[in-house]
Coordinates of C-alpha atoms and ligand atoms in Angstrom, one line a residue:
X150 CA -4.8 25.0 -106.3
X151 CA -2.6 22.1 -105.4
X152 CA 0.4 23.8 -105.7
X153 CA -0.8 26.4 -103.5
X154 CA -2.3 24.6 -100.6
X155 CA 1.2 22.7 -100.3
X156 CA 2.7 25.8 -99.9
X157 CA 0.2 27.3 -97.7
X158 CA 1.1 23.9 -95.0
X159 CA 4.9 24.1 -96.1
X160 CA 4.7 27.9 -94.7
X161 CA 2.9 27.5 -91.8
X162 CA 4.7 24.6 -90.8
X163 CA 7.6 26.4 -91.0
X164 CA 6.7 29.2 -89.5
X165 CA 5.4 27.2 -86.4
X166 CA 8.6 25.5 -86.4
X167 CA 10.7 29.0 -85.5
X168 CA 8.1 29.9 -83.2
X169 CA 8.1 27.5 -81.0
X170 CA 12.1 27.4 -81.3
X171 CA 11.6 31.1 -79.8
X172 CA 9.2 30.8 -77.0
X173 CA 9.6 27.6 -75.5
X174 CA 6.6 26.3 -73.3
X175 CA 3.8 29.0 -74.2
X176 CA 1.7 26.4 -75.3
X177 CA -1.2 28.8 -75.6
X178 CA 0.6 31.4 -77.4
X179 CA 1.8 28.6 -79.9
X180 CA -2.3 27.6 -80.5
X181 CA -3.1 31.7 -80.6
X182 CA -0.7 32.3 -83.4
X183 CA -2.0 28.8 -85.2
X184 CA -5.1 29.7 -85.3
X185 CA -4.4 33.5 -86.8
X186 CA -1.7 32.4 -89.2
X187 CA -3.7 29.0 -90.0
X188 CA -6.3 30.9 -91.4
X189 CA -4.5 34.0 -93.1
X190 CA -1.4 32.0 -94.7
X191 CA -3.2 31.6 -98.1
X192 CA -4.0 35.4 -98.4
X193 CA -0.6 36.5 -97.0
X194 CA 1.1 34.3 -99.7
X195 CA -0.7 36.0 -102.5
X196 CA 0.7 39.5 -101.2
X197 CA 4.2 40.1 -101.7
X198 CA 4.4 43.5 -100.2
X199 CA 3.3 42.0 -96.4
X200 CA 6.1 39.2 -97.1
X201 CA 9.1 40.9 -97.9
X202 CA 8.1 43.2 -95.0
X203 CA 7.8 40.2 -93.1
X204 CA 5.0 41.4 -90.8
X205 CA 4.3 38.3 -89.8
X206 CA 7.3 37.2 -88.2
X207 CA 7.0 40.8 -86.5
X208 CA 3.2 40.6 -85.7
X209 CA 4.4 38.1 -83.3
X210 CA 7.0 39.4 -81.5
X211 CA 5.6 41.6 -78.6
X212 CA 6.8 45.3 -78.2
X213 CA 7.8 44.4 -74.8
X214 CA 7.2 42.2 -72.0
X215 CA 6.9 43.8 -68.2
X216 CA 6.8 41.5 -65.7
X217 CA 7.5 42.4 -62.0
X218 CA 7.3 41.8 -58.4
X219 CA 3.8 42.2 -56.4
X220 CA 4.7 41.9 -52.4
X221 CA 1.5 42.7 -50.1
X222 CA 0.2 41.2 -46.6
X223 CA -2.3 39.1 -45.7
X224 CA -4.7 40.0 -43.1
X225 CA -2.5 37.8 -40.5
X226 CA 0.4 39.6 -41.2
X227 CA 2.1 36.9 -43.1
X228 CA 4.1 38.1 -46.6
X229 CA 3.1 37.0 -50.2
X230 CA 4.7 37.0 -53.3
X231 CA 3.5 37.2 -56.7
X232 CA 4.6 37.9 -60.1
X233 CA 2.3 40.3 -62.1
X234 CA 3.2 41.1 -66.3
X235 CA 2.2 43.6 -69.0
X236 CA 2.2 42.6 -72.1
X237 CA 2.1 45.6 -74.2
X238 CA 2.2 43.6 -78.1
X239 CA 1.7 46.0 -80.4
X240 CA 0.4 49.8 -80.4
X241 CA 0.3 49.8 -84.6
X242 CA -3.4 51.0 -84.2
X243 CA -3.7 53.1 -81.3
X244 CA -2.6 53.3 -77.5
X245 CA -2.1 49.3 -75.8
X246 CA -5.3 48.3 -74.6
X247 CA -6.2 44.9 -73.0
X248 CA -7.2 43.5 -69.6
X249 CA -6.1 42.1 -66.5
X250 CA -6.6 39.1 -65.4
X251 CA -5.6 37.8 -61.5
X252 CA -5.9 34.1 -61.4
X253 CA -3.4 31.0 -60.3
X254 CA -2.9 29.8 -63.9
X255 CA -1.8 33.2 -64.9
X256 CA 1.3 33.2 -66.3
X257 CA 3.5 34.6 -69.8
X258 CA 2.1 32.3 -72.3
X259 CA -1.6 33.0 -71.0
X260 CA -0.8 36.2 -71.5
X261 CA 0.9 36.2 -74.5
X262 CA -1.9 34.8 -75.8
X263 CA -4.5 37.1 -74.8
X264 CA -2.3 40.1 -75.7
X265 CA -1.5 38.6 -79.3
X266 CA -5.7 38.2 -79.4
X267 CA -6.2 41.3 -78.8
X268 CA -4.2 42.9 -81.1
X269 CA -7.3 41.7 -83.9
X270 CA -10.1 42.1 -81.8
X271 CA -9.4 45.7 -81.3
X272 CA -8.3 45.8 -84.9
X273 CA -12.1 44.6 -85.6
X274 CA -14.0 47.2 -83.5
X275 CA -12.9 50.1 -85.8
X276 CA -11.5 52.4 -82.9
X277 CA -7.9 53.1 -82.2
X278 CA -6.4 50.4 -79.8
X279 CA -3.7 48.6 -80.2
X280 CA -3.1 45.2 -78.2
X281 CA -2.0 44.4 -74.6
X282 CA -3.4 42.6 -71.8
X283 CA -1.7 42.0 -68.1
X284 CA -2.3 40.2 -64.2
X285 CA -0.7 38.3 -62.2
X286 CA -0.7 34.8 -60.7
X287 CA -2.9 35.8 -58.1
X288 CA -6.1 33.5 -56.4
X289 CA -9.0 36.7 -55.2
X290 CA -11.0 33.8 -54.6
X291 CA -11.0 33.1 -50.6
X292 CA -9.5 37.1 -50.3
X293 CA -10.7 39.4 -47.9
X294 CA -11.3 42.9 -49.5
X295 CA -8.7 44.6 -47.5
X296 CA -6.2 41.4 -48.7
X297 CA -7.3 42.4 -52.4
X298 CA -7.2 46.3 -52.1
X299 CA -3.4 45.6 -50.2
X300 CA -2.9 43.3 -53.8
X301 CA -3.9 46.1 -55.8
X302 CA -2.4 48.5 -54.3
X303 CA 0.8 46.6 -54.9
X304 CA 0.2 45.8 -58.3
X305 CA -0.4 49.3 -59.1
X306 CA 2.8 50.4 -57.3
X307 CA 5.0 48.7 -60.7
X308 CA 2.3 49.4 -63.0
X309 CA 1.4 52.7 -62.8
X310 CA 4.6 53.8 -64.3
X311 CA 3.4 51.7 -67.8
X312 CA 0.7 53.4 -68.3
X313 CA -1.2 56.1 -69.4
X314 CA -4.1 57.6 -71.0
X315 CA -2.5 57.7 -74.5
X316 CA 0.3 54.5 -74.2
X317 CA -1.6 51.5 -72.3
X318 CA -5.0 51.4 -70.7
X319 CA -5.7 48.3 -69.1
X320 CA -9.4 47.3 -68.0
X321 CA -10.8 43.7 -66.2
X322 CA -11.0 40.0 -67.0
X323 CA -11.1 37.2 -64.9
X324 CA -10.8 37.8 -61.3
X325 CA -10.8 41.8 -62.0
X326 CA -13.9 43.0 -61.3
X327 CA -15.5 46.6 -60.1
X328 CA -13.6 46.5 -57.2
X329 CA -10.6 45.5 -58.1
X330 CA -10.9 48.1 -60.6
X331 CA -11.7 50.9 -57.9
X332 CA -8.4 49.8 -55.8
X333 CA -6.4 49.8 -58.9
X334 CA -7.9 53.5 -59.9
X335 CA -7.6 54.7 -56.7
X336 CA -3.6 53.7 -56.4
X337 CA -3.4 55.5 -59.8
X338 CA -4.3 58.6 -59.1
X339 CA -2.1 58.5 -55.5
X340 CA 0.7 58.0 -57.3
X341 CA -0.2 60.4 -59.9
X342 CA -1.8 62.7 -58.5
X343 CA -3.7 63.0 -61.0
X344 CA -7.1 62.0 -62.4
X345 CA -7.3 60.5 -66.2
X346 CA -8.5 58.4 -67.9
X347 CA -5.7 55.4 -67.6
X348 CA -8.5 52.2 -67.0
X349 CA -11.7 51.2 -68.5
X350 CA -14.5 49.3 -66.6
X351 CA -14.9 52.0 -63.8
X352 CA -17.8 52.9 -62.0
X353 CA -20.4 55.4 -63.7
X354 CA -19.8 57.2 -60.6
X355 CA -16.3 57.9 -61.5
X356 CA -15.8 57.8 -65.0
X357 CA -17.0 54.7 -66.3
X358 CA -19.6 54.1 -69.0
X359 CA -23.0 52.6 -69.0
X360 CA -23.1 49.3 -70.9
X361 CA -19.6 48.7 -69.7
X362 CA -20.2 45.8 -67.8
X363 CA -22.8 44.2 -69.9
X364 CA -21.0 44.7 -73.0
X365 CA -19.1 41.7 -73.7
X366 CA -21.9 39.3 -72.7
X367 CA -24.6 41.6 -75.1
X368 CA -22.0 42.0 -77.3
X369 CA -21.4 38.2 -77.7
X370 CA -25.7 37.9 -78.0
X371 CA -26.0 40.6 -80.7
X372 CA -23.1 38.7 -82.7
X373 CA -25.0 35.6 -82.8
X374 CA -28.0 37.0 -83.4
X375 CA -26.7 38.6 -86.5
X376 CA -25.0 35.5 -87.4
X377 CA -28.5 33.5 -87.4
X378 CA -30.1 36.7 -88.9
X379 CA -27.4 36.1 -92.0
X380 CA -28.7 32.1 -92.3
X381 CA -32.8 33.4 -91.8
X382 CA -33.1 32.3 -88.3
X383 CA -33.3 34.5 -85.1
X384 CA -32.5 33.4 -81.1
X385 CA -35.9 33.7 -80.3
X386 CA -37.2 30.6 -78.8
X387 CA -33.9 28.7 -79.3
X388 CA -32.6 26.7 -76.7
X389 CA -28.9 28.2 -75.2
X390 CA -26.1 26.3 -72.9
X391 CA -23.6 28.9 -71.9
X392 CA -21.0 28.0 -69.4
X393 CA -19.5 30.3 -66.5
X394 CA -21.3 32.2 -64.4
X395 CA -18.9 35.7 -64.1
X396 CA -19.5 39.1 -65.7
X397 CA -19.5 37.8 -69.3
X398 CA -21.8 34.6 -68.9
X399 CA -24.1 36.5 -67.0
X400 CA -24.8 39.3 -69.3
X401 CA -25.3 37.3 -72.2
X402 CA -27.7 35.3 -70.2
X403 CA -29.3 38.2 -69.6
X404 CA -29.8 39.7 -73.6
X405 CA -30.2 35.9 -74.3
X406 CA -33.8 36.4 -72.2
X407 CA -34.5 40.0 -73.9
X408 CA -34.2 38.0 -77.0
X409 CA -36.3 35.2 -76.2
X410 CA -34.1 32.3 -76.2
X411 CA -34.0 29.9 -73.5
X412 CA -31.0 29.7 -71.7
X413 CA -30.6 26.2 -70.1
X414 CA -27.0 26.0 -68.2
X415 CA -24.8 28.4 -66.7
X416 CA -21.2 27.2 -64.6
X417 CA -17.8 27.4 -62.6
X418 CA -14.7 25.8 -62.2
X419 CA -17.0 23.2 -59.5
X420 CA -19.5 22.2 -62.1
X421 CA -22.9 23.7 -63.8
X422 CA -26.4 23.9 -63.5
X423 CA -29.2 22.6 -65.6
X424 CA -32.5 24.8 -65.7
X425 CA -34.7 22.4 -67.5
X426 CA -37.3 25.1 -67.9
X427 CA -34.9 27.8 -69.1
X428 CA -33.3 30.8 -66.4
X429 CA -36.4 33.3 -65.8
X430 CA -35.7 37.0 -64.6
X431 CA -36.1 35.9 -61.3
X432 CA -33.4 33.0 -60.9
X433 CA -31.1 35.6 -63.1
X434 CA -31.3 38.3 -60.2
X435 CA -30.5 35.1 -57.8
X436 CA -27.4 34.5 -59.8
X437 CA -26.2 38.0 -60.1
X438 CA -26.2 38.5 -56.4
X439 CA -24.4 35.5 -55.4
X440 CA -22.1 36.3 -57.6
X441 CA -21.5 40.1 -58.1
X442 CA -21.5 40.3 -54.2
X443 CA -21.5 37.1 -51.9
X444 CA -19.0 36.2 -54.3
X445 CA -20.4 32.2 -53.7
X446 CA -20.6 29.3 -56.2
X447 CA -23.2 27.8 -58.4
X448 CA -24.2 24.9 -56.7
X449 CA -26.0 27.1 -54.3
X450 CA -28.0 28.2 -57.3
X451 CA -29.7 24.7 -57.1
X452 CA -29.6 24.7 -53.7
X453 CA -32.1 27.4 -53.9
X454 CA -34.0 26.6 -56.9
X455 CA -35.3 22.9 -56.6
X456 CA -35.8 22.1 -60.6
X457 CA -32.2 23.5 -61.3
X458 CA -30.0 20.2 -61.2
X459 CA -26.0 20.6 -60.5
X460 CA -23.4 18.7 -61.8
X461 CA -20.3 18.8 -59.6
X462 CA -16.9 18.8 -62.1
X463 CA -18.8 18.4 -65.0
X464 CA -19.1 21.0 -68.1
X465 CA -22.4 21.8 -70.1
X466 CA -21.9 21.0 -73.2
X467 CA -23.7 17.3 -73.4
X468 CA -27.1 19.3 -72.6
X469 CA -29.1 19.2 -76.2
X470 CA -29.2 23.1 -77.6
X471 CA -29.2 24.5 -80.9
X472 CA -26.6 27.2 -79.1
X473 CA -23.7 27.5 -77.6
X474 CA -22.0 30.0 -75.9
X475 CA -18.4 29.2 -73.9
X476 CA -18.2 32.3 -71.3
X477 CA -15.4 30.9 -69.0
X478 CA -12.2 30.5 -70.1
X479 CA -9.5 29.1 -72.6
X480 CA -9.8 25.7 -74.0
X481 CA -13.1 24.8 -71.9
X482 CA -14.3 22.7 -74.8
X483 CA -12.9 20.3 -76.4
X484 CA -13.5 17.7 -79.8
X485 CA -15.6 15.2 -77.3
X486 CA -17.8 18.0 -76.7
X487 CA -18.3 19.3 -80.2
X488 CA -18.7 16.2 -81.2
X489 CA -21.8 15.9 -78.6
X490 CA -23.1 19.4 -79.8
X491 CA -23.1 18.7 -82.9
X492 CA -24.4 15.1 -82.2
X493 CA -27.4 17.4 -80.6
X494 CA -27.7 19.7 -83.7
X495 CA -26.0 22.3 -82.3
X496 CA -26.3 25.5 -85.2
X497 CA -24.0 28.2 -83.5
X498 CA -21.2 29.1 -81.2
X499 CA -20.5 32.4 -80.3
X500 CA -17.6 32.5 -77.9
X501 CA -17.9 34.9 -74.8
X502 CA -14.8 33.6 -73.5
X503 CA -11.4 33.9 -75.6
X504 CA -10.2 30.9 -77.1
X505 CA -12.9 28.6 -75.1
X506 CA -12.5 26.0 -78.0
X507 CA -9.4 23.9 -78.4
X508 CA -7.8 23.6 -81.9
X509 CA -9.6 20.4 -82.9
X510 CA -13.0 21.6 -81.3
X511 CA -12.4 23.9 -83.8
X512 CA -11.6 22.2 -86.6
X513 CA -14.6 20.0 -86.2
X514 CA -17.1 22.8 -86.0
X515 CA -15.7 23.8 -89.2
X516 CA -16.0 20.8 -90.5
X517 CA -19.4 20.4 -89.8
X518 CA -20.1 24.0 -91.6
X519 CA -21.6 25.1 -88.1
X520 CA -21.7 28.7 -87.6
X521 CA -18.3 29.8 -85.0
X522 CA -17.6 32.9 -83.8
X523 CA -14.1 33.4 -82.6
X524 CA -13.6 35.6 -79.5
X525 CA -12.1 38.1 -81.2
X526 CA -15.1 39.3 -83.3
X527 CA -17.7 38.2 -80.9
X528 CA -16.8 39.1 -77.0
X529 CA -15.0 42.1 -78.9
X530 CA -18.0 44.5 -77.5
X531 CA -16.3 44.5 -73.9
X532 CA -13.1 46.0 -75.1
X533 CA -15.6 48.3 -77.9
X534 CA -17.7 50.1 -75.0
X535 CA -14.0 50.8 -73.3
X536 CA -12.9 52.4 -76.0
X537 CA -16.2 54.6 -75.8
X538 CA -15.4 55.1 -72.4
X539 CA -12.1 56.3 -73.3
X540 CA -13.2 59.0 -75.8
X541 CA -16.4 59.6 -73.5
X542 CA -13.6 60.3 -70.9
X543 CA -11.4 62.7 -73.3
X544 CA -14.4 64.6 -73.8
X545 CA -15.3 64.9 -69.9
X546 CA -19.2 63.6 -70.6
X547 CA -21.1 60.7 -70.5
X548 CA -23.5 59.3 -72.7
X549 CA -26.5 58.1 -72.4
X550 CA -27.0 54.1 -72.1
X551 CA -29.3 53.8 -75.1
X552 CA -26.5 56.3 -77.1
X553 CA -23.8 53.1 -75.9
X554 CA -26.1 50.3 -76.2
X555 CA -26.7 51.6 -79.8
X556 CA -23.4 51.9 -81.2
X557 CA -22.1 48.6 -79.6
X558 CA -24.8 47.3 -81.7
X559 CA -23.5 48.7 -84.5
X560 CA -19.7 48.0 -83.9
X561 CA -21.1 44.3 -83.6
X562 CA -23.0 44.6 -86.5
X563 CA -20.0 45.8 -88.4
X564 CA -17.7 43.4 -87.3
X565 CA -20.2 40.6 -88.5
X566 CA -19.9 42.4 -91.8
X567 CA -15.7 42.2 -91.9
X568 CA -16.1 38.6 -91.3
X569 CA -18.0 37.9 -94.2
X570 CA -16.5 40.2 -96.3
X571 CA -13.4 38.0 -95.8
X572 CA -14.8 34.5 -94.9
X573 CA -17.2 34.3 -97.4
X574 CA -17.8 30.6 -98.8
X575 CA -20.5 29.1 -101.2
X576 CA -23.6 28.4 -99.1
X577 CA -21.4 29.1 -95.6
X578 CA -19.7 31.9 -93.6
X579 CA -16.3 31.0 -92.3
X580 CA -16.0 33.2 -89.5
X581 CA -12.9 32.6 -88.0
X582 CA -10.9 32.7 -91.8
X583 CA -13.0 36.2 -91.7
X584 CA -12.4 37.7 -88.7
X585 CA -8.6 36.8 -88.8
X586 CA -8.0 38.0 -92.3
X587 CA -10.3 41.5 -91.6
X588 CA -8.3 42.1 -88.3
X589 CA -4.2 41.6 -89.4
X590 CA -5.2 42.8 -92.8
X591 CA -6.0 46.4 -91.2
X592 CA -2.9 46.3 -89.0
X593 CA -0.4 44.7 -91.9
X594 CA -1.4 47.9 -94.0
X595 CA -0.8 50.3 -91.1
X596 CA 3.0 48.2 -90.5
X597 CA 3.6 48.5 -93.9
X598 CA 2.7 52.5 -94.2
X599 CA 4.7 53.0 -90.9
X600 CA 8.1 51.3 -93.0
X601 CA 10.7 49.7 -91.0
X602 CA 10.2 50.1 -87.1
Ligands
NDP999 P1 -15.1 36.4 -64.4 O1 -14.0 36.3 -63.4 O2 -16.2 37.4 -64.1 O3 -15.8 35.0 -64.5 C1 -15.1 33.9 -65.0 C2 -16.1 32.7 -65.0 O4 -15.4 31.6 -65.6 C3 -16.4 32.2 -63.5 O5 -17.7 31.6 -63.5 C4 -15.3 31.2 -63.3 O6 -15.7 30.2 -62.3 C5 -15.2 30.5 -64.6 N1 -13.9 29.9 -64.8 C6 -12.7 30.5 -64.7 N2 -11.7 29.7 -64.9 C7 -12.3 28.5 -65.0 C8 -11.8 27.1 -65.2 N3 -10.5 26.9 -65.3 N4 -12.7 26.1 -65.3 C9 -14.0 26.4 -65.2 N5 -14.6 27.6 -65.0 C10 -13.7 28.6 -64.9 O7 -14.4 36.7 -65.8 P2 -15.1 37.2 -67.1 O8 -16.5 36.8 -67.2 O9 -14.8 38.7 -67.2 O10 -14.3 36.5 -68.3 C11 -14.7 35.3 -68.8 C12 -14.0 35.0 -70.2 O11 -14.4 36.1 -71.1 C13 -12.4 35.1 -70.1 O12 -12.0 34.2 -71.1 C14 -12.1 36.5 -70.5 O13 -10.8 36.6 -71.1 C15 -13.2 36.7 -71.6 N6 -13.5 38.1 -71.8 C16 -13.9 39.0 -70.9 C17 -14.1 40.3 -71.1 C18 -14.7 41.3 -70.1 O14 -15.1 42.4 -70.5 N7 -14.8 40.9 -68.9 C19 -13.9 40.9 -72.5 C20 -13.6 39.9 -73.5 C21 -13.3 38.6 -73.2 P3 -14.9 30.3 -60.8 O15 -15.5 31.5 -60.2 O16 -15.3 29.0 -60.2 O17 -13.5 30.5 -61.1

């Protein structure tokens, strides 16, 4: 047992070692691979086969990196210049499918990342996607919409030539929302001239699927709740923090209430709120408006709701829960605040948000033995319902949204099963072990079948 956790440390040391050697500065690349081959090293030194095919020094090099030019003008006239990247990582399973994401701290290692992530997640979801994601370095916040369709437009003008209904087919993330989506679409098809299928997350009236937009932040609710369901315990009447306030926080605020729990904090990059009596429908409607379309900021939640406190630059994690649920972005909490949740009794965190947790967040939840989804098994729902949409799409119908709410329950329900299939302890599920073994393992078999390429 010795021998073989000395070896497991010796390898992944190792293996860190030439990784970092080869991509210099992606610091969040470097924790994205830790965490996978942390976690699968053991298992992968036990199979032969998968070593001398060395899929994991392949896993890890991307197909190819894009990365281009995006020129457009500002509503004074003046020119800007940004970079924009695909990352197409690997298509093993099925065509490259992964977000976009336009914000300033977008740049290869962020997307590296979130490309290498995705690889798994889709892996986990049981439909045929392989693992991509894209953006640019681009602030939509303080845009005008013509400044953002010219951006788009732009972006489009490189990109388009990428993709394709069966080869890569982005969708949104931070910053890309319905209407960046629409300008995006629309540039598509003039440069096309053609109408398919080539991005998920449209609008129902043009393609897109209902649960689409909900579906990460249900998706990350129904995870959790299975995840409590395994332990005996339900969400109903527990007490939830989630932080961020865009389209994955505010969804899963929204099943969180459909499922009785009490959701107590919601956020953005200028602070978060505290709803000492728990978000009602009401307050919920508030925050969709102001942010879907007035596009404003959460302190003006509180300004309209006098028993919802803000807290300017402050994140929501000291607030007592039993769960939590990071929706905003990478490495938003870290070993101080686990510390404090588990100080609090914290039972579960299901992350909405990918890689919200830093390494030794991590670490300490498992530790503690407290129930942690990764991103990857539970905000996969978002990139599930867009490959519905894609086969809804291919078939030129639509489903109903009770058809799509249904089988993203299932898909999450499934996924739940992988990770305990493969992160089974005594008395404990270790679902980030699970969900890392259950997503290579199915795309180290399909490497291995394919032989060398
Ligand atoms: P949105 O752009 O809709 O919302 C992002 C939210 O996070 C906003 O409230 C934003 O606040 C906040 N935020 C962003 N950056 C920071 C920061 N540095 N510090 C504090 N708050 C920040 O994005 P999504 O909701 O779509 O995405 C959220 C997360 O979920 C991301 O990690 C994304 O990769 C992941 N995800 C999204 C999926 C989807 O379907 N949309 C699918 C799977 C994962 P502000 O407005 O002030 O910037």
């Amino acid at each position: 047992m010795l021998v073989l956790k000395t070896a497991h440390l010796k390898g992944l040391d190792q293996f860190m070692a030439g990784l970092r050697q080869r991509n210099p500065h992606e610091t969040e690349f470097h924790q994205a691979v830790e965490e996978v081959v942390e976690s699968v090293m053991p298992w992968y030194l036990q199979h032969e086969e998968y070593r001398k095919a060395r899929i994991l020094e392949r896993v890890v090099e991307p197909d190819r990196v894009l990365s281009f030019r995006v020129t457009w003008e500002t509503d004074d006239g003046d020119i800007e210049v940004n970079r924009g990247w695909r990352i197409q990582f690997n298509h093993t399973l099925g065509p490259y499918k992964g977000g976009l994401r336009f914000h300033p701290t977008v740049d290869q290692s962020v997307l590296k990342f979130l490309a290498f992530e995705q690889i798994f997640k889709n892996s986990l979801t049981g439909l045929p996607m392989g693992g991509a994601k894209g953006g640019a370095n681009f602030e939509p916040k303080g845009r005008s919409d013509r400044e953002v369709m010219r951006f788009c437009q732009s972006f489009m003008s490189e990109l388009h030539r990428h993709i394709g209904e069966d080869v890569d087919i982005p969708a949104g993330d931070i910053g890309v929302g319905s209407r960046e989506i629409s300008y995006l679409f629309a540039q598509y098809m003039r440069m096309q001239n053609r109408w398919a299928g080539v991005i998920t997350g449209k609008s129902l009236a043009y393609g897109g699927s209902a649960v689409r937009t909900e579906a990460t932040g249900y998706g990350c609710v129904y995870f959790c709740e299975n995840m409590l369901n395994h332990v005996g315990s339900s969400l109903s009447g527990k007490t939830v923090a989630i932080s961020g306030s865009g389209n994955v926080a505010i969804y899963a605020a929204e099943k969180a209430l459909q499922m009785g729990a009490k959701v107590v904090t919601l956020s953005d990059s200028g602070g978060f709120v505290f709803i000492k009596d728990g978000l009602n429908e009401a307050q919920l409607k508030f925050v969709r408006q102001l942010k879907e379309q007035r596009r404003g900021r959460i302190s003006e939640f509180a300004e309209r709701y006098k028993a919802v406190e803000f807290h300017p630059s402050a994140r929501p994690w000291g607030v007592n829960c039993q769960i939590a649920m990071p929706c905003a972005t990478q490495n938003e909490l870290d070993a101080k605040d686990a510390k404090t949740l588990c100080g609090n009794g914290v039972m579960a965190v299901s992350e909405g948000a990918n890689m919200p947790l830093t390494a030794e967040a991590a670490h300490l939840f498992a530790e503690r033995k407290v129930l942690h989804a990764p991103g990857k098994a539970s905000n996969a729902g978002g990139v599930a319902v867009s490959g519905l949409e894609q086969s809804q799409n291919s078939q030129r119908i639509s489903w109903p949204r009770e058809e799509v709410d249904r089988r993203l329950q299932t898909i999450m329900f499934e996924i739940h099963q992988q990770c305990i299939q493969h992160g089974a302890e005594i008395g404990h599920v270790d679902y980030v072990t699970g969900a890392n073994i259950a997503g290579f393992k199915k795309v180290a078999d399909t490497m291995l079948a394919y032989g060398v390429v």
